[in-house]
Amino acid sequence: MANREALRELQVRLAGRLQAARVEGLSVSSWLAVEAAGQSYLLPLAQSGEIFPWVAVQPVPYTQAWFLGVANLRGGLVGVVDLAGLLGSPVQRTEQMLAESSLLAFNTALDVNAALLVDRLAGLRGTEAFVASENPAEEAPAFYGTVYIDAAGVRWQELNLQILSQHPAFLSISA
């Protein structure tokens, strides 16, 4: 219950900050920063949907290990994808780890009934939060965008959720 309250408070704070930025004419954040399996990712706000606390997921047989199953989010069945596992970093998660995780639904405009499991929400980021950037590696998947580096030297990989949702690896959930 405390996790749900904390998540709701985070959502209220994020919404308030976005509104204040619009009113004051400040630069608006472009990404939702998340962490999964020790990696840092930037998800475009325009492609990101609602954030949910971890809920019970019904496993689906004969699927990839990164496809955790389906969950009921606001009365709709949504496929739950372990972001770290999908990107090649499978993690054994304990119940405690899951309880501290969040589910990030895709924006409804993308017409994808899926949510990504992330370990931690790290807030909003704009380009001003970074000191350098690099193009993605040549062999990187098509949904990888620019790599941004913050003042602490942390590398943040941008992920295009629209391209990800149409990528063959994402669409191929059968084992």
PDB file of C-alpha atoms in Angstrom:
ATOM      1  CA  MET A   1       0.000   0.000   0.000  1.00  0.00           C
ATOM      2  CA  ALA A   2       2.866   2.385   0.796  1.00  0.00           C
ATOM      3  CA  ASN A   3       4.337   1.740  -2.673  1.00  0.00           C
ATOM      4  CA  ARG A   4       1.072   2.768  -4.320  1.00  0.00           C
ATOM      5  CA  GLU A   5       0.946   5.960  -2.283  1.00  0.00           C
ATOM      6  CA  ALA A   6       4.568   6.759  -3.114  1.00  0.00           C
ATOM      7  CA  LEU A   7       3.919   6.126  -6.799  1.00  0.00           C
ATOM      8  CA  ARG A   8       0.826   8.323  -6.747  1.00  0.00           C
ATOM      9  CA  GLU A   9       2.858  11.094  -5.055  1.00  0.00           C
ATOM     10  CA  LEU A  10       5.548  10.759  -7.747  1.00  0.00           C
ATOM     11  CA  GLN A  11       2.948  11.041 -10.490  1.00  0.00           C
ATOM     12  CA  VAL A  12       1.431  14.130  -8.856  1.00  0.00           C
ATOM     13  CA  ARG A  13       4.892  15.731  -8.507  1.00  0.00           C
ATOM     14  CA  LEU A  14       5.771  14.937 -12.144  1.00  0.00           C
ATOM     15  CA  ALA A  15       2.464  16.346 -13.392  1.00  0.00           C
ATOM     16  CA  GLY A  16       2.991  19.467 -11.277  1.00  0.00           C
ATOM     17  CA  ARG A  17       6.496  19.986 -12.610  1.00  0.00           C
ATOM     18  CA  LEU A  18       5.314  19.597 -16.204  1.00  0.00           C
ATOM     19  CA  GLN A  19       2.514  22.090 -15.636  1.00  0.00           C
ATOM     20  CA  ALA A  20       4.866  24.580 -13.959  1.00  0.00           C
ATOM     21  CA  ALA A  21       7.330  24.275 -16.834  1.00  0.00           C
ATOM     22  CA  ARG A  22       4.582  25.029 -19.357  1.00  0.00           C
ATOM     23  CA  VAL A  23       3.307  28.023 -17.384  1.00  0.00           C
ATOM     24  CA  GLU A  24       6.742  29.493 -16.682  1.00  0.00           C
ATOM     25  CA  GLY A  25       8.048  28.851 -20.196  1.00  0.00           C
ATOM     26  CA  LEU A  26      10.901  26.718 -18.931  1.00  0.00           C
ATOM     27  CA  SER A  27      12.366  23.955 -21.013  1.00  0.00           C
ATOM     28  CA  VAL A  28      10.079  20.966 -20.810  1.00  0.00           C
ATOM     29  CA  SER A  29      11.545  17.573 -20.078  1.00  0.00           C
ATOM     30  CA  SER A  30      11.704  15.226 -23.006  1.00  0.00           C
ATOM     31  CA  TRP A  31      12.163  11.889 -21.292  1.00  0.00           C
ATOM     32  CA  LEU A  32      11.150   9.724 -18.400  1.00  0.00           C
ATOM     33  CA  ALA A  33      14.373   8.330 -16.936  1.00  0.00           C
ATOM     34  CA  VAL A  34      14.235   4.723 -15.727  1.00  0.00           C
ATOM     35  CA  GLU A  35      16.643   2.045 -14.608  1.00  0.00           C
ATOM     36  CA  ALA A  36      16.501  -1.659 -15.379  1.00  0.00           C
ATOM     37  CA  ALA A  37      19.123  -4.226 -14.351  1.00  0.00           C
ATOM     38  CA  GLY A  38      21.626  -1.484 -13.549  1.00  0.00           C
ATOM     39  CA  GLN A  39      21.257   0.202 -16.947  1.00  0.00           C
ATOM     40  CA  SER A  40      19.867   3.710 -17.424  1.00  0.00           C
ATOM     41  CA  TYR A  41      17.273   4.458 -20.103  1.00  0.00           C
ATOM     42  CA  LEU A  42      15.436   7.513 -21.405  1.00  0.00           C
ATOM     43  CA  LEU A  43      11.883   6.913 -22.620  1.00  0.00           C
ATOM     44  CA  PRO A  44      10.193   9.692 -24.631  1.00  0.00           C
ATOM     45  CA  LEU A  45       7.372  11.255 -22.627  1.00  0.00           C
ATOM     46  CA  ALA A  46       5.171  11.464 -25.721  1.00  0.00           C
ATOM     47  CA  GLN A  47       5.418   7.681 -26.115  1.00  0.00           C
ATOM     48  CA  SER A  48       5.172   6.788 -22.427  1.00  0.00           C
ATOM     49  CA  GLY A  49       1.877   6.151 -20.730  1.00  0.00           C
ATOM     50  CA  GLU A  50       0.692   5.721 -17.184  1.00  0.00           C
ATOM     51  CA  ILE A  51       2.958   4.433 -14.420  1.00  0.00           C
ATOM     52  CA  PHE A  52       1.658   1.618 -12.215  1.00  0.00           C
ATOM     53  CA  PRO A  53       3.038  -0.110  -9.135  1.00  0.00           C
ATOM     54  CA  TRP A  54       3.836  -3.800  -9.499  1.00  0.00           C
ATOM     55  CA  VAL A  55       0.690  -5.927  -9.663  1.00  0.00           C
ATOM     56  CA  ALA A  56       0.172  -9.666  -9.887  1.00  0.00           C
ATOM     57  CA  VAL A  57       0.968 -10.937 -13.362  1.00  0.00           C
ATOM     58  CA  GLN A  58      -0.640 -14.046 -14.799  1.00  0.00           C
ATOM     59  CA  PRO A  59       2.096 -16.049 -16.569  1.00  0.00           C
ATOM     60  CA  VAL A  60       1.505 -17.118 -20.153  1.00  0.00           C
ATOM     61  CA  PRO A  61       2.943 -20.503 -21.137  1.00  0.00           C
ATOM     62  CA  TYR A  62       5.307 -20.995 -24.080  1.00  0.00           C
ATOM     63  CA  THR A  63       6.509 -17.399 -24.200  1.00  0.00           C
ATOM     64  CA  GLN A  64       9.917 -15.772 -24.022  1.00  0.00           C
ATOM     65  CA  ALA A  65      11.414 -15.420 -20.533  1.00  0.00           C
ATOM     66  CA  TRP A  66      11.206 -11.614 -20.816  1.00  0.00           C
ATOM     67  CA  PHE A  67       7.445 -11.762 -21.411  1.00  0.00           C
ATOM     68  CA  LEU A  68       6.241 -11.998 -17.831  1.00  0.00           C
ATOM     69  CA  GLY A  69       2.558 -12.498 -18.661  1.00  0.00           C
ATOM     70  CA  VAL A  70      -0.569 -10.369 -18.545  1.00  0.00           C
ATOM     71  CA  ALA A  71      -1.806  -7.984 -15.870  1.00  0.00           C
ATOM     72  CA  ASN A  72      -5.028  -6.134 -15.215  1.00  0.00           C
ATOM     73  CA  LEU A  73      -4.225  -2.424 -15.366  1.00  0.00           C
ATOM     74  CA  ARG A  74      -7.265  -0.185 -14.961  1.00  0.00           C
ATOM     75  CA  GLY A  75      -9.574  -2.949 -16.145  1.00  0.00           C
ATOM     76  CA  GLY A  76      -7.639  -3.809 -19.304  1.00  0.00           C
ATOM     77  CA  LEU A  77      -5.401  -6.803 -19.952  1.00  0.00           C
ATOM     78  CA  VAL A  78      -1.875  -5.685 -20.726  1.00  0.00           C
ATOM     79  CA  GLY A  79       1.165  -7.744 -21.684  1.00  0.00           C
ATOM     80  CA  VAL A  80       4.027  -7.194 -19.234  1.00  0.00           C
ATOM     81  CA  VAL A  81       7.543  -7.105 -20.687  1.00  0.00           C
ATOM     82  CA  ASP A  82      10.692  -7.173 -18.549  1.00  0.00           C
ATOM     83  CA  LEU A  83      12.650  -4.345 -20.195  1.00  0.00           C
ATOM     84  CA  ALA A  84      16.024  -5.636 -18.990  1.00  0.00           C
ATOM     85  CA  GLY A  85      15.277  -9.157 -20.221  1.00  0.00           C
ATOM     86  CA  LEU A  86      14.082  -7.927 -23.606  1.00  0.00           C
ATOM     87  CA  LEU A  87      17.295  -5.948 -24.029  1.00  0.00           C
ATOM     88  CA  GLY A  88      19.448  -8.960 -23.165  1.00  0.00           C
ATOM     89  CA  SER A  89      20.043  -8.589 -19.426  1.00  0.00           C
ATOM     90  CA  PRO A  90      17.907 -11.296 -17.802  1.00  0.00           C
ATOM     91  CA  VAL A  91      17.584 -10.842 -14.061  1.00  0.00           C
ATOM     92  CA  GLN A  92      16.294 -13.182 -11.385  1.00  0.00           C
ATOM     93  CA  ARG A  93      13.831 -11.051  -9.462  1.00  0.00           C
ATOM     94  CA  THR A  94      12.682 -11.676  -5.925  1.00  0.00           C
ATOM     95  CA  GLU A  95       9.239 -10.728  -4.659  1.00  0.00           C
ATOM     96  CA  GLN A  96      10.860  -7.818  -2.796  1.00  0.00           C
ATOM     97  CA  MET A  97      12.497  -6.572  -6.003  1.00  0.00           C
ATOM     98  CA  LEU A  98       9.198  -6.809  -7.867  1.00  0.00           C
ATOM     99  CA  ALA A  99       7.365  -4.968  -5.092  1.00  0.00           C
ATOM    100  CA  GLU A 100       9.765  -2.045  -5.580  1.00  0.00           C
ATOM    101  CA  SER A 101       9.448  -2.111  -9.384  1.00  0.00           C
ATOM    102  CA  SER A 102       7.057  -0.193 -11.591  1.00  0.00           C
ATOM    103  CA  LEU A 103       5.116  -0.908 -14.745  1.00  0.00           C
ATOM    104  CA  LEU A 104       5.208   1.739 -17.438  1.00  0.00           C
ATOM    105  CA  ALA A 105       2.400   1.422 -19.972  1.00  0.00           C
ATOM    106  CA  PHE A 106       2.890   2.484 -23.565  1.00  0.00           C
ATOM    107  CA  ASN A 107       1.061   5.648 -24.580  1.00  0.00           C
ATOM    108  CA  THR A 108      -2.431   4.786 -25.838  1.00  0.00           C
ATOM    109  CA  ALA A 109      -1.643   6.616 -29.105  1.00  0.00           C
ATOM    110  CA  LEU A 110       0.818   3.812 -29.939  1.00  0.00           C
ATOM    111  CA  ASP A 111      -2.073   1.311 -29.807  1.00  0.00           C
ATOM    112  CA  VAL A 112      -0.015  -1.278 -27.913  1.00  0.00           C
ATOM    113  CA  ASN A 113      -1.476  -3.112 -24.923  1.00  0.00           C
ATOM    114  CA  ALA A 114       1.815  -3.565 -23.150  1.00  0.00           C
ATOM    115  CA  ALA A 115       3.723  -2.290 -20.143  1.00  0.00           C
ATOM    116  CA  LEU A 116       7.443  -2.368 -19.383  1.00  0.00           C
ATOM    117  CA  LEU A 117       8.756  -3.592 -16.042  1.00  0.00           C
ATOM    118  CA  VAL A 118      11.429  -1.184 -14.781  1.00  0.00           C
ATOM    119  CA  ASP A 119      13.389  -1.420 -11.552  1.00  0.00           C
ATOM    120  CA  ARG A 120      13.344   2.272 -10.700  1.00  0.00           C
ATOM    121  CA  LEU A 121      11.888   5.540 -11.895  1.00  0.00           C
ATOM    122  CA  ALA A 122      14.571   8.235 -11.963  1.00  0.00           C
ATOM    123  CA  GLY A 123      12.421  11.256 -12.802  1.00  0.00           C
ATOM    124  CA  LEU A 124      12.203  13.548 -15.800  1.00  0.00           C
ATOM    125  CA  ARG A 125      15.125  14.618 -17.952  1.00  0.00           C
ATOM    126  CA  GLY A 126      15.666  17.226 -20.636  1.00  0.00           C
ATOM    127  CA  THR A 127      18.674  17.816 -22.833  1.00  0.00           C
ATOM    128  CA  GLU A 128      20.022  20.350 -20.314  1.00  0.00           C
ATOM    129  CA  ALA A 129      20.625  17.473 -17.858  1.00  0.00           C
ATOM    130  CA  PHE A 130      23.428  16.065 -20.017  1.00  0.00           C
ATOM    131  CA  VAL A 131      26.933  17.183 -20.841  1.00  0.00           C
ATOM    132  CA  ALA A 132      27.589  15.008 -23.894  1.00  0.00           C
ATOM    133  CA  SER A 133      25.880  12.735 -26.379  1.00  0.00           C
ATOM    134  CA  GLU A 134      26.863   9.963 -28.771  1.00  0.00           C
ATOM    135  CA  ASN A 135      25.174   8.270 -31.675  1.00  0.00           C
ATOM    136  CA  PRO A 136      24.069   4.701 -31.008  1.00  0.00           C
ATOM    137  CA  ALA A 137      26.473   1.929 -31.938  1.00  0.00           C
ATOM    138  CA  GLU A 138      26.199   0.797 -35.556  1.00  0.00           C
ATOM    139  CA  GLU A 139      25.043  -2.690 -34.515  1.00  0.00           C
ATOM    140  CA  ALA A 140      22.458  -1.345 -32.036  1.00  0.00           C
ATOM    141  CA  PRO A 141      18.789  -2.226 -32.601  1.00  0.00           C
ATOM    142  CA  ALA A 142      16.705   0.272 -34.583  1.00  0.00           C
ATOM    143  CA  PHE A 143      14.852   1.417 -31.442  1.00  0.00           C
ATOM    144  CA  TYR A 144      18.062   2.639 -29.778  1.00  0.00           C
ATOM    145  CA  GLY A 145      18.470   6.388 -30.016  1.00  0.00           C
ATOM    146  CA  THR A 146      21.164   8.746 -28.847  1.00  0.00           C
ATOM    147  CA  VAL A 147      23.275   7.928 -25.794  1.00  0.00           C
ATOM    148  CA  TYR A 148      23.367  10.858 -23.377  1.00  0.00           C
ATOM    149  CA  ILE A 149      25.995  11.280 -20.673  1.00  0.00           C
ATOM    150  CA  ASP A 150      25.264  13.246 -17.515  1.00  0.00           C
ATOM    151  CA  ALA A 151      27.720  15.197 -15.336  1.00  0.00           C
ATOM    152  CA  ALA A 152      28.311  12.126 -13.145  1.00  0.00           C
ATOM    153  CA  GLY A 153      29.372  10.111 -16.201  1.00  0.00           C
ATOM    154  CA  VAL A 154      26.224   7.956 -16.258  1.00  0.00           C
ATOM    155  CA  ARG A 155      25.299   6.828 -19.770  1.00  0.00           C
ATOM    156  CA  TRP A 156      21.578   7.075 -20.571  1.00  0.00           C
ATOM    157  CA  GLN A 157      20.367   5.108 -23.583  1.00  0.00           C
ATOM    158  CA  GLU A 158      17.380   6.653 -25.343  1.00  0.00           C
ATOM    159  CA  LEU A 159      14.751   4.102 -26.434  1.00  0.00           C
ATOM    160  CA  ASN A 160      12.153   4.905 -29.084  1.00  0.00           C
ATOM    161  CA  LEU A 161       9.050   3.105 -27.766  1.00  0.00           C
ATOM    162  CA  GLN A 162       7.161   3.443 -31.035  1.00  0.00           C
ATOM    163  CA  ILE A 163       9.893   1.657 -32.980  1.00  0.00           C
ATOM    164  CA  LEU A 164      10.345  -0.837 -30.124  1.00  0.00           C
ATOM    165  CA  SER A 165       6.637  -1.721 -30.204  1.00  0.00           C
ATOM    166  CA  GLN A 166       6.941  -2.669 -33.895  1.00  0.00           C
ATOM    167  CA  HIS A 167      10.319  -4.408 -33.666  1.00  0.00           C
ATOM    168  CA  PRO A 168      10.291  -8.146 -34.511  1.00  0.00           C
ATOM    169  CA  ALA A 169      12.012  -9.047 -31.212  1.00  0.00           C
ATOM    170  CA  PHE A 170       9.254  -7.302 -29.242  1.00  0.00           C
ATOM    171  CA  LEU A 171       6.482  -8.850 -31.321  1.00  0.00           C
ATOM    172  CA  SER A 172       7.883 -12.408 -31.120  1.00  0.00           C
ATOM    173  CA  ILE A 173       6.808 -13.464 -27.640  1.00  0.00           C
ATOM    174  CA  SER A 174       6.505 -17.195 -28.360  1.00  0.00           C
ATOM    175  CA  ALA A 175       9.346 -19.351 -27.074  1.00  0.00           C
TER     176      ALA A 175
END
